[in-house]
JSON list of C-alpha atoms in Angstrom, two decimals:
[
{"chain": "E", "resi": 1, "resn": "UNK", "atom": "CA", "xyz": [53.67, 13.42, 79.17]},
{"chain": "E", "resi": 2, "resn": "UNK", "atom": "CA", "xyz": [50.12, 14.28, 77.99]},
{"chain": "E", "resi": 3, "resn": "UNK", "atom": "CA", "xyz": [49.29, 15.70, 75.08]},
{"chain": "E", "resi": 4, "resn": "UNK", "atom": "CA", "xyz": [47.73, 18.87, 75.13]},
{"chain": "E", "resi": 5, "resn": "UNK", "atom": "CA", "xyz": [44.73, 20.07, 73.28]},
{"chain": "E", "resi": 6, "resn": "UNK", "atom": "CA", "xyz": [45.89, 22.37, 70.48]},
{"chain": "E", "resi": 7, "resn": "UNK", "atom": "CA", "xyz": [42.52, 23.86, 70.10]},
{"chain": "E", "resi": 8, "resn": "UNK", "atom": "CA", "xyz": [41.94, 26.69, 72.90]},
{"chain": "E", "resi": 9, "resn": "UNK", "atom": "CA", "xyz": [39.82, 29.47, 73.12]},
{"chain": "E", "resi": 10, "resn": "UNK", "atom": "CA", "xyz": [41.79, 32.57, 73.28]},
{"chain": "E", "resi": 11, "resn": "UNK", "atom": "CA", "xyz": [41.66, 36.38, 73.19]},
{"chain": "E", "resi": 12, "resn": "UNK", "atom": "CA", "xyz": [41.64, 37.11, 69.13]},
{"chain": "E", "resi": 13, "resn": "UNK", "atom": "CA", "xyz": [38.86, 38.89, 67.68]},
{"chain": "E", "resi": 14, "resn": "UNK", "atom": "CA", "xyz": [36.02, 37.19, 65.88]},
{"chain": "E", "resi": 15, "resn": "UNK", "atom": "CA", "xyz": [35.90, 40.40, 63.89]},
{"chain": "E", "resi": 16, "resn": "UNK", "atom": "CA", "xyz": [39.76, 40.20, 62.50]},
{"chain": "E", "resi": 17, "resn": "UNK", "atom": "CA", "xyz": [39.22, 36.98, 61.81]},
{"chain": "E", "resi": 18, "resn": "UNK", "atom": "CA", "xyz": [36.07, 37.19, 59.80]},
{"chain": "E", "resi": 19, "resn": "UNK", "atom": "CA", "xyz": [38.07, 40.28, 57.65]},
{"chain": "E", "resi": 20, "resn": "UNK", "atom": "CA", "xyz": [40.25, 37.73, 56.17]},
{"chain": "E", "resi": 21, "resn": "UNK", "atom": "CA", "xyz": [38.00, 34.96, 55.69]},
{"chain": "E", "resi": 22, "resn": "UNK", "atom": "CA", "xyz": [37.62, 34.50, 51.76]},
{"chain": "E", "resi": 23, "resn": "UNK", "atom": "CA", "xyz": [35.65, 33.80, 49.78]},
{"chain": "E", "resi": 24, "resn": "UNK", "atom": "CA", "xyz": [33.74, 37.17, 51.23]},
{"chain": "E", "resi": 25, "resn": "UNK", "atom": "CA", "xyz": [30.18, 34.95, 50.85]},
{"chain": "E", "resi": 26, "resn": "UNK", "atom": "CA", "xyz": [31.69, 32.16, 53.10]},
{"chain": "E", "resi": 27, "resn": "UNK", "atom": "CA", "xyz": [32.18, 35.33, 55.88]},
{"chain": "E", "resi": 28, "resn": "UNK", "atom": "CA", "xyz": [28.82, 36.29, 55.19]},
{"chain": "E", "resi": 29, "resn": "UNK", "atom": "CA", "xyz": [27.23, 33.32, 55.80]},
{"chain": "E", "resi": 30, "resn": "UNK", "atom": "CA", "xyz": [29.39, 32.89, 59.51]},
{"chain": "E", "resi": 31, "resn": "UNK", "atom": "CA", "xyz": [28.11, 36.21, 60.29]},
{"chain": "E", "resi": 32, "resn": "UNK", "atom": "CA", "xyz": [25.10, 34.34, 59.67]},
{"chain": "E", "resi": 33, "resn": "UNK", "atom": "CA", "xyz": [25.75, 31.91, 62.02]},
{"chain": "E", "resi": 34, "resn": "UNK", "atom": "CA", "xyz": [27.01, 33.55, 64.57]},
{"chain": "E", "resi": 35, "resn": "UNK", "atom": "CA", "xyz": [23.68, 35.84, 64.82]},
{"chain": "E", "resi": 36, "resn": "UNK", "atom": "CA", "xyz": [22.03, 32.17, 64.80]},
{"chain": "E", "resi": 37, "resn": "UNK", "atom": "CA", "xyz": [24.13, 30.60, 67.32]},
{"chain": "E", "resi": 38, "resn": "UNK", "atom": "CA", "xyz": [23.85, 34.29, 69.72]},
{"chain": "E", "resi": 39, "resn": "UNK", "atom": "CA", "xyz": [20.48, 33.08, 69.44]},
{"chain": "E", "resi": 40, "resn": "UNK", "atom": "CA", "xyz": [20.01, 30.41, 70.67]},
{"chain": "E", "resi": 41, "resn": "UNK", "atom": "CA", "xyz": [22.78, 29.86, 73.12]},
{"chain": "E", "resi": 42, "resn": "UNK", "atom": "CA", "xyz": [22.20, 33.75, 74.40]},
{"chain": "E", "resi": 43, "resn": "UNK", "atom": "CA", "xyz": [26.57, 33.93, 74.59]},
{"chain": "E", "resi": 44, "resn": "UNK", "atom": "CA", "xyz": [28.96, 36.08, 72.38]},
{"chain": "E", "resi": 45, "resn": "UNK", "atom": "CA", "xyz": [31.12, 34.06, 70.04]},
{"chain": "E", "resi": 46, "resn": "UNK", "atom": "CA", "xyz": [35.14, 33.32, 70.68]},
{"chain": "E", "resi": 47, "resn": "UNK", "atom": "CA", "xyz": [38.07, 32.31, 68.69]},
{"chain": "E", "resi": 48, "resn": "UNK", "atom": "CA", "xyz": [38.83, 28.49, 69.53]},
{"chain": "E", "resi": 49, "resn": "UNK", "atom": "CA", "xyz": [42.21, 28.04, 67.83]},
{"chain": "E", "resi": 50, "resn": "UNK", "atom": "CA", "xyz": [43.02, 30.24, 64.62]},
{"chain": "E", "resi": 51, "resn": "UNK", "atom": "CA", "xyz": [40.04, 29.28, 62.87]},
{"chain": "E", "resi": 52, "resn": "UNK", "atom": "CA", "xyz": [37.24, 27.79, 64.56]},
{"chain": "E", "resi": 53, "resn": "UNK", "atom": "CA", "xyz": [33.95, 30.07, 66.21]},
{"chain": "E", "resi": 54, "resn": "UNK", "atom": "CA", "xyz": [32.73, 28.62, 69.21]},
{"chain": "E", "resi": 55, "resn": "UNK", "atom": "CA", "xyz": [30.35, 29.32, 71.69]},
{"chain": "E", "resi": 56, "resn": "UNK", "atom": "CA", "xyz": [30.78, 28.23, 75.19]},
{"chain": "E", "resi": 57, "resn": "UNK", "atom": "CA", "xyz": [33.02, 26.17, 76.97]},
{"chain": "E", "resi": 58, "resn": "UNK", "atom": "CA", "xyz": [32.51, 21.92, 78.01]},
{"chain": "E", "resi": 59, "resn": "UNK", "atom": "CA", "xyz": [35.27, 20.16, 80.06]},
{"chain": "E", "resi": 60, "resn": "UNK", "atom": "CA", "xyz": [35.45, 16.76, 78.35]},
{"chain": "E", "resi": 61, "resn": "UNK", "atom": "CA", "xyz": [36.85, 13.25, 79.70]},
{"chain": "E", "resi": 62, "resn": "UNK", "atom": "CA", "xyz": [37.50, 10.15, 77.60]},
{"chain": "E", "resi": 63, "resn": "UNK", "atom": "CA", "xyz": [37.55, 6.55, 78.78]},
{"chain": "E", "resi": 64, "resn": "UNK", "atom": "CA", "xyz": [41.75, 6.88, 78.24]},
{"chain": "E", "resi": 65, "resn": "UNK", "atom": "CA", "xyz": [41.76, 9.29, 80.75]},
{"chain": "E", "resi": 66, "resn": "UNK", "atom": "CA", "xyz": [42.17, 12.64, 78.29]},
{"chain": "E", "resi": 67, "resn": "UNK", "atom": "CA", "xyz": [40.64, 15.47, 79.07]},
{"chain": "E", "resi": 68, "resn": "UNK", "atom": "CA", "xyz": [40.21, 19.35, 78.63]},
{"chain": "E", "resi": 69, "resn": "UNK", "atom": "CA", "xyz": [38.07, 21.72, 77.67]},
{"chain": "E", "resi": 70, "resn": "UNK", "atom": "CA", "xyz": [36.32, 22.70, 73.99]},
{"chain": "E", "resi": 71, "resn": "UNK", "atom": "CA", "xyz": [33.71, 25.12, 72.67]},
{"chain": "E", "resi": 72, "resn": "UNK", "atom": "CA", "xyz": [30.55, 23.73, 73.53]},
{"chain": "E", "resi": 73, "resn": "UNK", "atom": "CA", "xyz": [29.51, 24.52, 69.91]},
{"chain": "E", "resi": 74, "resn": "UNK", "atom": "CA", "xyz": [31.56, 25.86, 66.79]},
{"chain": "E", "resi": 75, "resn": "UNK", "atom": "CA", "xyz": [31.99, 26.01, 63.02]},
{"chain": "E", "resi": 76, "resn": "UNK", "atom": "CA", "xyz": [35.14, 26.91, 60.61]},
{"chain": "E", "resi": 77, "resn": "UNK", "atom": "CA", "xyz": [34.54, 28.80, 57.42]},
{"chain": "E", "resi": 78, "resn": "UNK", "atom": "CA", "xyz": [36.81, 27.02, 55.35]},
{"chain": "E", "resi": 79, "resn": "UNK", "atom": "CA", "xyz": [37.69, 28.07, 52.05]},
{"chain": "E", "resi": 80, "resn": "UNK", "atom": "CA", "xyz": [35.82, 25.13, 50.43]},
{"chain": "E", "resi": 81, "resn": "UNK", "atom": "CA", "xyz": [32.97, 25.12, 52.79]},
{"chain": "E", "resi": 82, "resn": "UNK", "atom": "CA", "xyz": [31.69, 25.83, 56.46]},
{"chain": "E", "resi": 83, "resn": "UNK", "atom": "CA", "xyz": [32.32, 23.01, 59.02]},
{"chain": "E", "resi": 84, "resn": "UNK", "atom": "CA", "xyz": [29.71, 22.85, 61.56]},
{"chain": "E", "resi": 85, "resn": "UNK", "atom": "CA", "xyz": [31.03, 21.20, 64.21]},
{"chain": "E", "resi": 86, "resn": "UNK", "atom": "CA", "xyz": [27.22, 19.62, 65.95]},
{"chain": "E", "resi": 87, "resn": "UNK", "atom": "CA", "xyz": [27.98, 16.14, 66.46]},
{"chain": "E", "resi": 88, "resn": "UNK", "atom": "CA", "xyz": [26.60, 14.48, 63.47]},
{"chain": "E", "resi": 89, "resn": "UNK", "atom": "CA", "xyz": [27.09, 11.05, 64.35]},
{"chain": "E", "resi": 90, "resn": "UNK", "atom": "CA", "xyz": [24.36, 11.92, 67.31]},
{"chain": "E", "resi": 91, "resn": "UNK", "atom": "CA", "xyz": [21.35, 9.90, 66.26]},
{"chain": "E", "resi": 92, "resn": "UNK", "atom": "CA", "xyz": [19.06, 12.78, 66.80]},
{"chain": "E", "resi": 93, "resn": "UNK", "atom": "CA", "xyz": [20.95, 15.16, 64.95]},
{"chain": "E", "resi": 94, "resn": "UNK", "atom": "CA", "xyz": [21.71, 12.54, 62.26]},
{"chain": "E", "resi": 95, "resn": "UNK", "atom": "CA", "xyz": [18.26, 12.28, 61.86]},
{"chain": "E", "resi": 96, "resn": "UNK", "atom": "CA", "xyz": [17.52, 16.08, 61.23]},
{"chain": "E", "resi": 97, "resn": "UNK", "atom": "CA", "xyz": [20.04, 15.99, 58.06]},
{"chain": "E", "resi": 98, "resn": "UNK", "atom": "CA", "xyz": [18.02, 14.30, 55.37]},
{"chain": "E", "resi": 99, "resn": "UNK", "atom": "CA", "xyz": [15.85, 17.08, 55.42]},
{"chain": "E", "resi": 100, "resn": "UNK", "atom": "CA", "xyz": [18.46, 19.94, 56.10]},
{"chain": "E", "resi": 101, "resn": "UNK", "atom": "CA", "xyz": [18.90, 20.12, 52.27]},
{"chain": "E", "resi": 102, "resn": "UNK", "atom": "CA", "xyz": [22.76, 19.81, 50.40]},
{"chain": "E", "resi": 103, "resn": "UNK", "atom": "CA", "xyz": [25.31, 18.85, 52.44]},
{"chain": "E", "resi": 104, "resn": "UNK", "atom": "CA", "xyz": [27.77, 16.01, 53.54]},
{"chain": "E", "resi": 105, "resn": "UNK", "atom": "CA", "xyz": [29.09, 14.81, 56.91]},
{"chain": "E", "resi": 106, "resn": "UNK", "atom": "CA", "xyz": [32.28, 14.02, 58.56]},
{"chain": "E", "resi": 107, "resn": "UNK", "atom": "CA", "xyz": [32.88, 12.04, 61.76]},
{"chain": "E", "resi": 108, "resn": "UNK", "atom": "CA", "xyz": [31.40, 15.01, 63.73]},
{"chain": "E", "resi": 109, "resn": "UNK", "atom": "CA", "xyz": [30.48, 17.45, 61.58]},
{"chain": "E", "resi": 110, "resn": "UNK", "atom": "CA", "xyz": [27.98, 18.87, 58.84]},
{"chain": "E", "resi": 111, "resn": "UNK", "atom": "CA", "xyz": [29.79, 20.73, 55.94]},
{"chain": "E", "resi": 112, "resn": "UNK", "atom": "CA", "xyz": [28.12, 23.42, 54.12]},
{"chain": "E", "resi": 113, "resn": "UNK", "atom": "CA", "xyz": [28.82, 25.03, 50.97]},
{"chain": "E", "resi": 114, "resn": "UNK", "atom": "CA", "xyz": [26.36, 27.65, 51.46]},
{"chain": "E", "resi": 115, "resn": "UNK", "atom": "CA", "xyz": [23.47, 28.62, 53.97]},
{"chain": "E", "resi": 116, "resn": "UNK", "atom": "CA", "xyz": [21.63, 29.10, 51.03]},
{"chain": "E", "resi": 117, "resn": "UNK", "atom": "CA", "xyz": [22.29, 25.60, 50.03]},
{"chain": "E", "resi": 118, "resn": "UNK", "atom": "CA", "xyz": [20.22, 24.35, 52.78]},
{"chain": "E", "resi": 119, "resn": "UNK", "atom": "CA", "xyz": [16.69, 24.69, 54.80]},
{"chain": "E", "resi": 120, "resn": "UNK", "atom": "CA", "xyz": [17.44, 27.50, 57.53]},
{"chain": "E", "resi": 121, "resn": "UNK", "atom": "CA", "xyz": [14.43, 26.16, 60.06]},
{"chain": "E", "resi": 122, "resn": "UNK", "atom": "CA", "xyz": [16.40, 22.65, 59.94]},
{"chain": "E", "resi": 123, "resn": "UNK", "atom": "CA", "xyz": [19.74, 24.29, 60.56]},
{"chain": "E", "resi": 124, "resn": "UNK", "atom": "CA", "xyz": [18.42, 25.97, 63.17]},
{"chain": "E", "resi": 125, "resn": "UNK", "atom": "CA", "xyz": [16.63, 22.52, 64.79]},
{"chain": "E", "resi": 126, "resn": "UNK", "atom": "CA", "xyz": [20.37, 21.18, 64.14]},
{"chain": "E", "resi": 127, "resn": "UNK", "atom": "CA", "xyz": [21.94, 23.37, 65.72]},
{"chain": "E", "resi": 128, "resn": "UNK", "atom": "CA", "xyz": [19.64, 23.66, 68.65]},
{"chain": "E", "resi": 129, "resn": "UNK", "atom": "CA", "xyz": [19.51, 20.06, 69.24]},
{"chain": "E", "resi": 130, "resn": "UNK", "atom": "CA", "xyz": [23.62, 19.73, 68.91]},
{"chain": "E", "resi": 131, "resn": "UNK", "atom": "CA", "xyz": [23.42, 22.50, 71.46]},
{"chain": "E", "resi": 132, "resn": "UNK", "atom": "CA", "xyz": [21.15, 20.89, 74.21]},
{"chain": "E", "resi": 133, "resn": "UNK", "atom": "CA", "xyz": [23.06, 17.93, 73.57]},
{"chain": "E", "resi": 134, "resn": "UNK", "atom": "CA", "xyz": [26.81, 19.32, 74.55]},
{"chain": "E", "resi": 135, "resn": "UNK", "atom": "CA", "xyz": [25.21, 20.37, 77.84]},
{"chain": "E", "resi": 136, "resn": "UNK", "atom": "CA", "xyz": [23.33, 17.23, 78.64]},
{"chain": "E", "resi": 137, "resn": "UNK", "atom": "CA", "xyz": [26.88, 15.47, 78.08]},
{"chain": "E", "resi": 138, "resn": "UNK", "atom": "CA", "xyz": [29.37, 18.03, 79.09]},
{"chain": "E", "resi": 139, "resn": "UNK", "atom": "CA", "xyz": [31.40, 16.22, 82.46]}
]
């Protein structure tokens, strides 16, 4: 039997979830991103599990023969930090982050301590470019 993917976008508000986000900076800065991300991808946000904000929908396929669907773009704001999910590993997203200003990087994603931390004309190129790349690749 196949696993399936535990992160699905579902009915729960955006709004609820940003209440209890602490500390209250790390929801300001989502609501931040959010009004970035409206922006630029011209859709509303949804909740993608119980803690992740995407935007959109892909249906994705792996060589092993997994598939499903994901947010098309999304970020978490952890307690620690935001988690941008934008495909950092990309090569032309990867090389937007040297000038995006502090950060670090996972196997996917950009973590932020605070928008404030970093350039907002490179986030938004990041973000844009993370963007147009989910819909060139989405199956």
């Amino acid at each position: 039997m196949a696993a399936s993917n535990k992160t699905v976008e579902s009915d729960a508000s955006v709004a609820a979830f940003l209440a209890q986000v602490e500390p209250p900076e790390r929801a300001e800065d989502a609501r931040a991103l959010i009004e970035i991300l409206r922006d630029l991808t011209g859709l509303e946000p949804a909740m993608w599990g119980s803690a992740i904000i995407g935007f959109g929908s892909v249906h994705y396929r792996y060589d092993s023969g997994r598939e499903g669907d994901m947010a098309a773009i999304s970020f978490s704001p952890r307690k620690a930090e935001l988690a941008l999910y934008v495909g950092a590993s990309n090569a032309n997203v990867a090389a937007l982050l040297p000038a995006l200003g502090k950060h670090r990087t996972g196997k996917g994603c950009v973590y932020v301590k605070r928008l404030a931390d970093v350039d907002a004309g490179v986030l938004r190129e990041v973000l844009q470019t993370a963007w147009a790349n989910r819909l060139a690749n989405a199956a």
